[in-house]
XYZ file of C-alpha atoms in Angstrom:
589
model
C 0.000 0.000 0.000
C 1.628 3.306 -0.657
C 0.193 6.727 0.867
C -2.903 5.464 2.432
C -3.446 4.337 5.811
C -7.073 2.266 4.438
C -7.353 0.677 1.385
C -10.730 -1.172 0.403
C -11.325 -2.864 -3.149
C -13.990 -4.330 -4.593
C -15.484 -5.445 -1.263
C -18.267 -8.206 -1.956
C -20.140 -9.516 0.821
C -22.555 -12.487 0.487
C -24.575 -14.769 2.654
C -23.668 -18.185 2.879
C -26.104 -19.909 0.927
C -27.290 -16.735 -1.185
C -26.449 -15.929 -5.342
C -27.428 -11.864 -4.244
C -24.369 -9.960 -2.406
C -25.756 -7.651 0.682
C -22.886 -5.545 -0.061
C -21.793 -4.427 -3.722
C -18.274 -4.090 -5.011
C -17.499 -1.423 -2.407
C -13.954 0.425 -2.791
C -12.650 3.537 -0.643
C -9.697 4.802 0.695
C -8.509 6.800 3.672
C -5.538 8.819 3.977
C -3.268 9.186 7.727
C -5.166 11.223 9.881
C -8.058 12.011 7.359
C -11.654 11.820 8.808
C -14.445 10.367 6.899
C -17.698 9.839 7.306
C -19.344 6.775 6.131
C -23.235 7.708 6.076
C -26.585 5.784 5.079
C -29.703 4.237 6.761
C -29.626 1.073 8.708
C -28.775 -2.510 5.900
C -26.783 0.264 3.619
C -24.093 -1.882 4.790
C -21.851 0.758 6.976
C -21.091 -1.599 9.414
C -20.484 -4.644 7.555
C -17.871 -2.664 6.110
C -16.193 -1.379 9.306
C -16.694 -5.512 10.379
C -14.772 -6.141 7.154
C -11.840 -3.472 8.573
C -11.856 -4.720 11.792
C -11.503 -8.739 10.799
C -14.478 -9.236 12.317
C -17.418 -10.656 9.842
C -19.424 -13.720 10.824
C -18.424 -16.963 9.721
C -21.955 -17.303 7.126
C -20.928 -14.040 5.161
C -18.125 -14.581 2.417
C -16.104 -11.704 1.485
C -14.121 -11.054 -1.829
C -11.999 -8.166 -2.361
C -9.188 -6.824 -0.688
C -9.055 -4.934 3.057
C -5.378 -3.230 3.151
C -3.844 -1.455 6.490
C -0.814 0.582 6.810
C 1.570 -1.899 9.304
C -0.339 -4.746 8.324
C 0.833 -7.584 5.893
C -1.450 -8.639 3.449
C -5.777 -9.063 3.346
C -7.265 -8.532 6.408
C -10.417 -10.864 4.380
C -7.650 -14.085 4.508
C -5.829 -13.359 7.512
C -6.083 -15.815 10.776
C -7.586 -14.840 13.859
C -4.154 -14.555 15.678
C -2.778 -12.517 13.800
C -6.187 -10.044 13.621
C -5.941 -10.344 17.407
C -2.679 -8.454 17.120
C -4.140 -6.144 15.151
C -7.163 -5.231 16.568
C -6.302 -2.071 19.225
C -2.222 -1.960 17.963
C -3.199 -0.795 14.525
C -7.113 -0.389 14.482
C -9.667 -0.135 17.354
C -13.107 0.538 17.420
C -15.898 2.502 19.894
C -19.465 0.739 18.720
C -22.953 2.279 19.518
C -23.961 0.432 22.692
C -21.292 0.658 24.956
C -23.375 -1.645 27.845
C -23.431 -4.588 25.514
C -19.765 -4.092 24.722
C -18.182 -4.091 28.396
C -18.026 -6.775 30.578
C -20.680 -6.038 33.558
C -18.601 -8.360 36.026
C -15.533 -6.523 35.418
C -14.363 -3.234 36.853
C -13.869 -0.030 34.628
C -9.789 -0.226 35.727
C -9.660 -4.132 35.296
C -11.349 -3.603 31.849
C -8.497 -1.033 30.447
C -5.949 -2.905 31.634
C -6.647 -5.812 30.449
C -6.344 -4.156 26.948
C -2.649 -3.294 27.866
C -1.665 -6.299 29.689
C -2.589 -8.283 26.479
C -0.819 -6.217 24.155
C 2.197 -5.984 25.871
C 2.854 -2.459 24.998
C 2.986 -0.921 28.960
C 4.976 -2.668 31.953
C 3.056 -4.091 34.139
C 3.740 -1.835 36.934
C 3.030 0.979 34.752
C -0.573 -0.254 33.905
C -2.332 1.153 37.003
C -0.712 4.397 36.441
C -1.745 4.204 32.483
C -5.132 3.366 33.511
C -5.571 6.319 35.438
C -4.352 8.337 32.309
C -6.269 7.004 29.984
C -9.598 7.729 32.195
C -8.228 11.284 33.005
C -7.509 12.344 29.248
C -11.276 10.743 28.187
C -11.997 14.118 30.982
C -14.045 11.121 33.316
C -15.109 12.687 36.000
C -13.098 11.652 39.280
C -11.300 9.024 37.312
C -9.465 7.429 40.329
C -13.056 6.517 41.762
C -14.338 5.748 38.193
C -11.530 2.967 38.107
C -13.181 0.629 40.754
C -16.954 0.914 39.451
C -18.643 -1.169 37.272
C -20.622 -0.887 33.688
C -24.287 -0.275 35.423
C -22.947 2.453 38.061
C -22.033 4.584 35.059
C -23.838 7.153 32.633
C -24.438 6.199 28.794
C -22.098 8.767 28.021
C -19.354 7.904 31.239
C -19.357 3.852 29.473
C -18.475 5.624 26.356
C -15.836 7.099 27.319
C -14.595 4.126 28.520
C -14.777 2.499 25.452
C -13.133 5.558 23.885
C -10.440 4.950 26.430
C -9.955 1.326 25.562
C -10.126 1.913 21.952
C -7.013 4.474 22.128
C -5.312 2.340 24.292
C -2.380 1.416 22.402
C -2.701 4.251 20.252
C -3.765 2.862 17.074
C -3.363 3.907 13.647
C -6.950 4.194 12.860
C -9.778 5.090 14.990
C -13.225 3.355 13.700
C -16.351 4.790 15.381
C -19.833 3.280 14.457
C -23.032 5.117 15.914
C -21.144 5.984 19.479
C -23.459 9.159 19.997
C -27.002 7.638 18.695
C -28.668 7.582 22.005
C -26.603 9.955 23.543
C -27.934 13.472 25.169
C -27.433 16.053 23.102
C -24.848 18.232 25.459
C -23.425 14.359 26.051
C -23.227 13.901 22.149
C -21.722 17.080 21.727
C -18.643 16.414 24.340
C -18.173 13.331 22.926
C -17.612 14.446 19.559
C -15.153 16.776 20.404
C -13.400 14.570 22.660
C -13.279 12.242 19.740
C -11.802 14.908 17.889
C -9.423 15.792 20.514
C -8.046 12.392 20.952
C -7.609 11.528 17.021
C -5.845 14.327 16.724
C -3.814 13.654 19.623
C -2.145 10.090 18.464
C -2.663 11.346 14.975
C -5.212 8.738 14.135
C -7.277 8.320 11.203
C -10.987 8.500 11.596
C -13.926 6.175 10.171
C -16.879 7.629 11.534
C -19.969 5.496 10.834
C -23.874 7.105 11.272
C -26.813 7.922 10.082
C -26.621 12.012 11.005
C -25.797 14.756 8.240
C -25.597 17.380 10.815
C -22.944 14.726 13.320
C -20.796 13.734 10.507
C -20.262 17.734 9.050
C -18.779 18.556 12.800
C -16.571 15.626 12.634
C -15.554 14.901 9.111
C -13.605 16.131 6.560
C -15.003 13.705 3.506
C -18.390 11.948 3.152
C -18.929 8.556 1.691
C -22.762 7.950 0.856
C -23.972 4.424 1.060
C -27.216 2.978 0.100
C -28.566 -0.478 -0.264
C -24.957 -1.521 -0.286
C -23.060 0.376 -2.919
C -21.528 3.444 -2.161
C -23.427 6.026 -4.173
C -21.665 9.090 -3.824
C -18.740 10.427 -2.152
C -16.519 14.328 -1.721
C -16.559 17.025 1.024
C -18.450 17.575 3.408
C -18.876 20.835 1.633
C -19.758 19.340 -1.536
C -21.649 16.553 -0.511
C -24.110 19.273 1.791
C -24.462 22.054 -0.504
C -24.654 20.467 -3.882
C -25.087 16.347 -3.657
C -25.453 15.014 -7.013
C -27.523 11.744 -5.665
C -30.957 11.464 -4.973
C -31.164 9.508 -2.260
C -28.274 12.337 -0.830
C -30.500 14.331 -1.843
C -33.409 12.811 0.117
C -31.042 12.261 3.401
C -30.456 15.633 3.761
C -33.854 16.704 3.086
C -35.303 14.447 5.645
C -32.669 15.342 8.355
C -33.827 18.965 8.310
C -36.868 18.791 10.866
C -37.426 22.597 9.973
C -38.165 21.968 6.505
C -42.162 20.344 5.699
C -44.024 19.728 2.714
C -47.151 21.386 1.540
C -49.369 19.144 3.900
C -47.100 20.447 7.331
C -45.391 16.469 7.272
C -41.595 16.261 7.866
C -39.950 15.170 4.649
C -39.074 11.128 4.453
C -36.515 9.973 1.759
C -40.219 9.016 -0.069
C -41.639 12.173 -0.465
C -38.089 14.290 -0.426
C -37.364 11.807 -3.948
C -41.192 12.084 -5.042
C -40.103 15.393 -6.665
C -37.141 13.860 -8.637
C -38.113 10.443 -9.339
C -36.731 7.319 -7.921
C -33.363 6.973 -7.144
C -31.293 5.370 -9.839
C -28.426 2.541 -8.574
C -26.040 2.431 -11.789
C -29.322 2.663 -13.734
C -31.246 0.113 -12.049
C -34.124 2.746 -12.005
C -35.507 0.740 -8.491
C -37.610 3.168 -6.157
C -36.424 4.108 -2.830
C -36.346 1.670 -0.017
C -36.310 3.294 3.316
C -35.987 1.439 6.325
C -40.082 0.557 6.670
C -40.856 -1.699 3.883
C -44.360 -0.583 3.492
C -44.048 3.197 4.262
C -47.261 5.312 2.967
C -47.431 8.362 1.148
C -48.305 11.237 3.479
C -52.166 11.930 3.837
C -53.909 15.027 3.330
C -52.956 17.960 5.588
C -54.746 18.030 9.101
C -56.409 21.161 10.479
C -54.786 22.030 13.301
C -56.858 23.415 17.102
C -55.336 26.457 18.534
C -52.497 25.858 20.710
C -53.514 24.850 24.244
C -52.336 26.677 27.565
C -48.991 26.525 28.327
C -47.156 24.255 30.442
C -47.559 25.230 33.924
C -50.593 27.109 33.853
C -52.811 26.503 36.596
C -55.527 25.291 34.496
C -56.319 24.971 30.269
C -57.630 28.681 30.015
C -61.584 28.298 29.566
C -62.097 27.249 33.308
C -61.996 23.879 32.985
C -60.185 21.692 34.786
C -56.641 20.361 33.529
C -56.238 16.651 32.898
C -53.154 16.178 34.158
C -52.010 18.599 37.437
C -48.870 18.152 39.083
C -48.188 19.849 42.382
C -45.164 20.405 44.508
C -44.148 16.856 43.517
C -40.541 15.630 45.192
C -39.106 12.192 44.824
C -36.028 11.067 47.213
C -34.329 7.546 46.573
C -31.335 6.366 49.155
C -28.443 5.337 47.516
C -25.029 4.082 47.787
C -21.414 5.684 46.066
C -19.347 4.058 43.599
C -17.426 2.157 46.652
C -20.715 1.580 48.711
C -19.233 4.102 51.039
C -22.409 5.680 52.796
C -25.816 6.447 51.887
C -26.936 9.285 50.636
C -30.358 11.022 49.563
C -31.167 11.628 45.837
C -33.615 13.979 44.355
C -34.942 12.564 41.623
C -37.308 15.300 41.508
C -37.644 18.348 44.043
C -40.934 20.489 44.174
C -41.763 20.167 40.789
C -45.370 21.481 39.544
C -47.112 21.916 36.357
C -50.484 20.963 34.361
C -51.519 19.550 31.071
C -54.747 20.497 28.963
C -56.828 17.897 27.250
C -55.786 17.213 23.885
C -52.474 19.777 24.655
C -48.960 18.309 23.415
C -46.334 18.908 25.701
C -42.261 18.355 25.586
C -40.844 17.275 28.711
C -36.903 17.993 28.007
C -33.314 17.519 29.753
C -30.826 15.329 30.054
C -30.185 11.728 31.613
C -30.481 12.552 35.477
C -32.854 15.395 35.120
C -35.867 13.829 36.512
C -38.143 13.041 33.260
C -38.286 9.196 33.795
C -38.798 9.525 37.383
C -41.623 12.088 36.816
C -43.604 9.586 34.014
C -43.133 6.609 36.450
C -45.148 8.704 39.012
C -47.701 9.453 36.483
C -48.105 6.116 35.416
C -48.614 4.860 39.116
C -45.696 2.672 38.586
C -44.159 5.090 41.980
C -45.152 7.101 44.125
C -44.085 10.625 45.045
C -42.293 11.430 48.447
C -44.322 14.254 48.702
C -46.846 16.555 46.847
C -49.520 15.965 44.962
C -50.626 14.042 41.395
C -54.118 14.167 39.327
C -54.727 12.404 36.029
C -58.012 12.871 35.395
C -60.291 12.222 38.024
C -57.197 9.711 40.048
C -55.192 10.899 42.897
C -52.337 8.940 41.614
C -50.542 9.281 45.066
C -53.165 7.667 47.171
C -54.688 4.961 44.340
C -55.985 1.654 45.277
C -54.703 -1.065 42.710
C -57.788 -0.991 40.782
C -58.024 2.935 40.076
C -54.192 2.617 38.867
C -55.254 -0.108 36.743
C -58.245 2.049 35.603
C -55.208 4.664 35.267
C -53.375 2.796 32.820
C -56.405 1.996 30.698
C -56.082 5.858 30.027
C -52.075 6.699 30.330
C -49.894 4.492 27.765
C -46.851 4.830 27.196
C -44.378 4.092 23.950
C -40.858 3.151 25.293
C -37.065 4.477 23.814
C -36.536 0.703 22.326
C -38.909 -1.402 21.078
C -36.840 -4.279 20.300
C -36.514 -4.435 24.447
C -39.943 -3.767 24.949
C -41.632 -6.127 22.841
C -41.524 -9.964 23.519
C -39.374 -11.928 20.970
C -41.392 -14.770 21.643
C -44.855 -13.429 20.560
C -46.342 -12.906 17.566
C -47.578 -9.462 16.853
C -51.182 -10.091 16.818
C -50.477 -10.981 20.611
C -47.879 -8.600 21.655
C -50.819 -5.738 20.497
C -53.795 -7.554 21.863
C -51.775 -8.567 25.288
C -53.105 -5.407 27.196
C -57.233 -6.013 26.114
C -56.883 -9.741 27.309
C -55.732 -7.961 30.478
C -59.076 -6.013 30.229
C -61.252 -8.917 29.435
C -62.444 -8.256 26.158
C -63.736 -11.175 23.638
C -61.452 -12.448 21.231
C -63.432 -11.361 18.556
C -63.358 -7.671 19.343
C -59.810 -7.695 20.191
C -59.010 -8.571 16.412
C -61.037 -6.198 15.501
C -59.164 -3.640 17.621
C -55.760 -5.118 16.935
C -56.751 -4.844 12.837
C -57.702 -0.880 13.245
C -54.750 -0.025 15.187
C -52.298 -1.487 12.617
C -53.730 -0.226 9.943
C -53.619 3.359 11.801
C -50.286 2.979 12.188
C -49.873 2.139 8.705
C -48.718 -1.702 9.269
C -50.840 -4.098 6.918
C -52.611 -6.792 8.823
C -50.921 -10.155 7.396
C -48.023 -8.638 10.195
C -49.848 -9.926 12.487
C -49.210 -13.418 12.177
C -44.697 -12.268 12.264
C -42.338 -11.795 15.383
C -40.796 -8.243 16.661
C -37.143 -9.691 14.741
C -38.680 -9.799 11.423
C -39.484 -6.130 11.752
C -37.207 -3.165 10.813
C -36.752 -0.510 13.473
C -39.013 1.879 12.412
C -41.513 -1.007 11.978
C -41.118 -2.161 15.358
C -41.717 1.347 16.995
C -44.647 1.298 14.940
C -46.308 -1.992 16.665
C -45.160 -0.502 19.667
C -47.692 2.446 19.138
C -50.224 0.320 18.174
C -49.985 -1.078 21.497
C -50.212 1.612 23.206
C -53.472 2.762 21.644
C -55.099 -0.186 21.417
C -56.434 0.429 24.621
C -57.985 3.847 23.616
C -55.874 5.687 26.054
C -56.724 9.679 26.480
C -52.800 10.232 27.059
C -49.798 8.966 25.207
C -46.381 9.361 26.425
C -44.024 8.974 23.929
C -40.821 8.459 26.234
C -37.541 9.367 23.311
C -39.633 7.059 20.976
C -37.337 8.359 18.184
C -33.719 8.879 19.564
C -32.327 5.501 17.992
C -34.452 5.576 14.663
C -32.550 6.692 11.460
C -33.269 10.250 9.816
C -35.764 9.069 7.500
C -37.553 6.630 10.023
C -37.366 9.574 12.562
C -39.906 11.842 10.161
C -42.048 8.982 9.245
C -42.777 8.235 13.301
C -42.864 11.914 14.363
C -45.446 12.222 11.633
C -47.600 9.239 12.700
C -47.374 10.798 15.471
C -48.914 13.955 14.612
C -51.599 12.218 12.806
C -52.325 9.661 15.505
C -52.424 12.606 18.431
C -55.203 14.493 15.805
C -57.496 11.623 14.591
C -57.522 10.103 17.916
C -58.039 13.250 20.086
C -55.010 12.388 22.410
C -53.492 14.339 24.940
C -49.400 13.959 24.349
C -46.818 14.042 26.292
C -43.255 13.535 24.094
C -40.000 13.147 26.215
C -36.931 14.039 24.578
C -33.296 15.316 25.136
C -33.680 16.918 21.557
C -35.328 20.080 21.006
C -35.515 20.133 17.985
C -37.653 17.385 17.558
C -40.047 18.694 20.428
C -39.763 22.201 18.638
C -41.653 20.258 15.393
C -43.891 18.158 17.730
C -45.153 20.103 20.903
C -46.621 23.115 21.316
C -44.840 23.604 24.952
C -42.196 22.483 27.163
C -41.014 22.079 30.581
C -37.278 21.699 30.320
C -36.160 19.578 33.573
C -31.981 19.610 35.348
C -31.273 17.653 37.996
C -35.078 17.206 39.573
C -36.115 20.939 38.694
C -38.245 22.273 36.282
C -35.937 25.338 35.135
C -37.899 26.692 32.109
C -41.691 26.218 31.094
C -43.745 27.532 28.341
C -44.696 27.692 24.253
C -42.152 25.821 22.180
C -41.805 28.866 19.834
C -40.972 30.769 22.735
C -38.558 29.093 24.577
C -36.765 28.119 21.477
C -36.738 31.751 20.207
C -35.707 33.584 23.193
C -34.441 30.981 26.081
C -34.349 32.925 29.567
C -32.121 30.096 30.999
C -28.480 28.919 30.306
C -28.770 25.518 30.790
C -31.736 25.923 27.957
C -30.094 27.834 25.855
C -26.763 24.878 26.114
C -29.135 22.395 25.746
C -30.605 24.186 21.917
C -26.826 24.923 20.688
C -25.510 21.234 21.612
C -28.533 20.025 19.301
C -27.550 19.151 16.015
C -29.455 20.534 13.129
C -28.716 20.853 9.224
C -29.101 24.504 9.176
C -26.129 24.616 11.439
C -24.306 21.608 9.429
C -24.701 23.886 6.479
C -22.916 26.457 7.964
C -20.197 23.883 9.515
C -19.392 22.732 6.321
C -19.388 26.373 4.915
């Protein structure tokens, strides 16, 4: 290999068993410490090809072509596992997007880096502790000597990924390959991450694979863009070329999609389907096939919806024409007892600390903040799954704080909720028919009604009826968040909570939910309430927000408002840390 530090030709990936490749004569390059992004939706075969980097594709895939490395002898694709042992964190190392699944929760933090080191021989034993404590402190963990001795669980999302930035930089490898690390990150998290990423690339003058699904992450980061769709690589250049004048459609339809301030004619965020409908279907080395976005059997966007006059604000002591609110929330504190990393004493937490607000019928209100701020805490108390320390709950006609088993179950007839991840919330071993009819059998109601029920809500949420009969893992993602939502209105509830329903979901999936949503919330007559760390999508969604640090509510009102002119700091952080394409734009400007 001459100049380049990553050389990829003619990568073909195929299924064992299977004449059609899942990933198409792929070739790319990367130069020593260049940064690219490798962008697409989820099965446009980004990761595959970071698998095929790292030597680490399944056994049932074969792989032709050629995987070169600077400091590495030969094809990664033929090379033994002992030798890509030696490889793996020496020359290339890799932070994935789930940083729980990737570190051993019976090992320490400490015990965890060092084993890293102590395998690759490149620090002296009695140096390791000493290393350890230097890797933790230049990933800025805070108090990294106590960080050392705790475990996965007793961490943040975004503390476990810097771990796993720490353990990827280790041995200070040649080539830094991240894929998704900030997906279900808070936004002020995301943002901190990134530029430590940056910071520590730079540092060991690394190169940089950066793998998602984000215009507006990878324009920050990057300083080339390679496109990927349906896997081929469609389109590659700048970031500055690729985000002011892509020459693909379906780049075309990425960035149109990402942009949750730009709608169509009807109000309806822009999927890749509608974004293309205006040039014609994307064409794969003039295949001339039609876009295929991560749900199968997405619909073209109805009719626009009128639209009611935005309710009262957030906060308001009731919905503004003397009628009671639905939900009211007063001087509400939560305390747990819990224990320090080293189990040292006990100590009082306040999940939530005098917190008060109300919710009209049919209003649609953002709860925002980050992990830690109180918003999961506050919806289990809703929900009757907890109870308050002190204060005061209504939904509807229940005092939530005082309810007898039957009025909470009465409760949750009218309160569902749609969780962050519906592969975890939906059982693997149910068919969907079951899965959506589970909570009516709960209720009593004849089988013959409940597939009636189960048929309207799938069709509402634009699912045909024959997946009915399928399990959760034959789903996409966007397609499983969808059942989810049928689930959750099967029952007829008067309030949804929609608890970061969209934070995992690619671009294009993201605009098709949020405008189910919006539909849904309409024909239905529901009262919503969305929980996010991302204004911007509450800013298309809501018409108010709370915005919720560390048990407080700090900042209440319209959505227009508070996004316009935030009173608050921690606000005003929390709507520059969000990533956006208008500001992307002007990144890669």
């Amino acid at each position: 290999m001459a100049e380049n530090l990553l050389e990829v030709r003619n990568l073909t990936i195929t299924p064992a068993g299977a004449e059609a490749p899942v990933l198409h004569d792929v070739s790319l390059s990367l130069a020593p410490g260049e940064r690219v992004g490798l962008i697409g939706e989820s099965g446009s075969g980004k990761s595959l090809t970071a698998q095929s980097v790292m030597g680490l594709l399944p056994e049932e895939l074969r792989a032709q072509g050629t995987v070169s490395l600077q400091g590495f002898a030969g094809n990664i694709l033929d090379a033994k596992e002992r030798t890509l042992a030696k490889m793996r964190s020496d020359l290339v190392s890799m932070v994935f997007q789930e940083p729980m699944s990737a570190l051993n929760p019976l090992m320490r933090i400490g015990d965890q880096i060092a084993e890293v080191l102590r395998i690759h021989g490149e620090v002296a034993r009695g140096d390791i502790p000493g290393r350890v404590l230097d890797l933790l402190t230049s990933v800025h963990m805070p108090d990294p000597n106590s960080a050392r001795y705790a475990y996965p669980h007793q961490m943040s999302g975004g503390q476990r990924q810097r771990v796993m930035l720490a353990i990827a930089l280790a041995n200070s490898p040649r080539l830094l390959i991240c894929d998704e690390p900030t997906t279900a990150l808070d936004v002020t998290v995301q943002k901190h991450m990134l530029d430590l990423i940056s910071e520590r690339v730079a540092a060991v003058q690394a190169g940089l694979l950066f793998i998602t699904h984000d215009l507006a992450v990878v324009a920050g980061v990057c300083d080339r863009v390679i496109v990927m769709y349906a896997g081929r690589i469609v389109e590659t250049g700048s970031v500055e070329q690729i985000f002011t004048d892509p020459q693909h459609d379906y780049t075309r339809g990425l960035l149109a999609s990402s942009d949750l301030d730009a709608t169509d004619a009807h109000g309806k965020l822009f999927t890749l389907k509608t974004a293309l409908s205006y040039a014609g279907p994307i064409d794969e080395a003039g295949s001339g096939e039609d876009v295929a976005s991560d749900d199968e059997d997405e619909q073209s966007d109805g009719p626009a919806v009128a639209r009611e006059p935005a309710p009262a604000s957030a906060g308001e002591a009731s919905t503004g024409d003397g009628s009671a609110p639905l939900i009211d929330v007063s001087g509400v504190s939560k305390h747990f007892r819990s224990r320090g990393l080293l189990l040292r004493r006990r100590s009082p937490v306040r999940a939530l600390d005098d917190i008060s607000f109300s919710v009209a019928s049919g209003q649609r209100l953002g709860i925002v903040g980050e992990s830690g701020s109180g918003k999961s805490t506050l919806l289990n108390i809703l929900s009757g799954l907890d109870r308050p320390t002190s204060g005061h709950v209504r939904v509807g006609d229940i005092r939530v704080e005082s309810a007898s088993s039957s009025a909470l179950r009465s409760l949750r007839e009218d309160l569902q909720i749609v969780f962050q991840d519906p592969f975890a919330s939906l059982d693997p071993r149910m068919r969907v028919e079951d899965i959506v009819s589970e909570p009516l059998i709960a209720r009593g109601i004849a089988r013959e009604e409940r597939l009636a029920r189960v048929e309207e809500m799938l069709l509402a949420v634009d699912l045909d009826t024959k997946a009915m009969r399928r399990y959760p893992h034959q789903f996409s993602g966007g397609q499983r968040q969808r059942i989810s939502i049928a689930r959750a209105l099967v029952t007829r509830p008067q309030i949804l909570v929609a608890d970061e329903p969209v934070s995992a979901l690619d671009v294009s999936v993201r605009s098709q939910v949020l405008n189910l949503l919006t539909d849904l919330v309409d024909d239905y007559a529901l009262t919503l309430l969305f929980v996010s760390h991302d204004l911007g999508v509450v800013k298309h969604l809501c018409s108010d927000v709370i915005v919720m640090k560390d048990g407080h509510i700090v900042e209440a009102g319209s959505t227009e408002d508070i996004y316009a002119h935030p009173r608050e700091e921690y606000t005003r952080s929390l709507i520059a840390a969000t990533p956006s394409l208008a500001g992307a734009l002007a990144s890669a400007t």
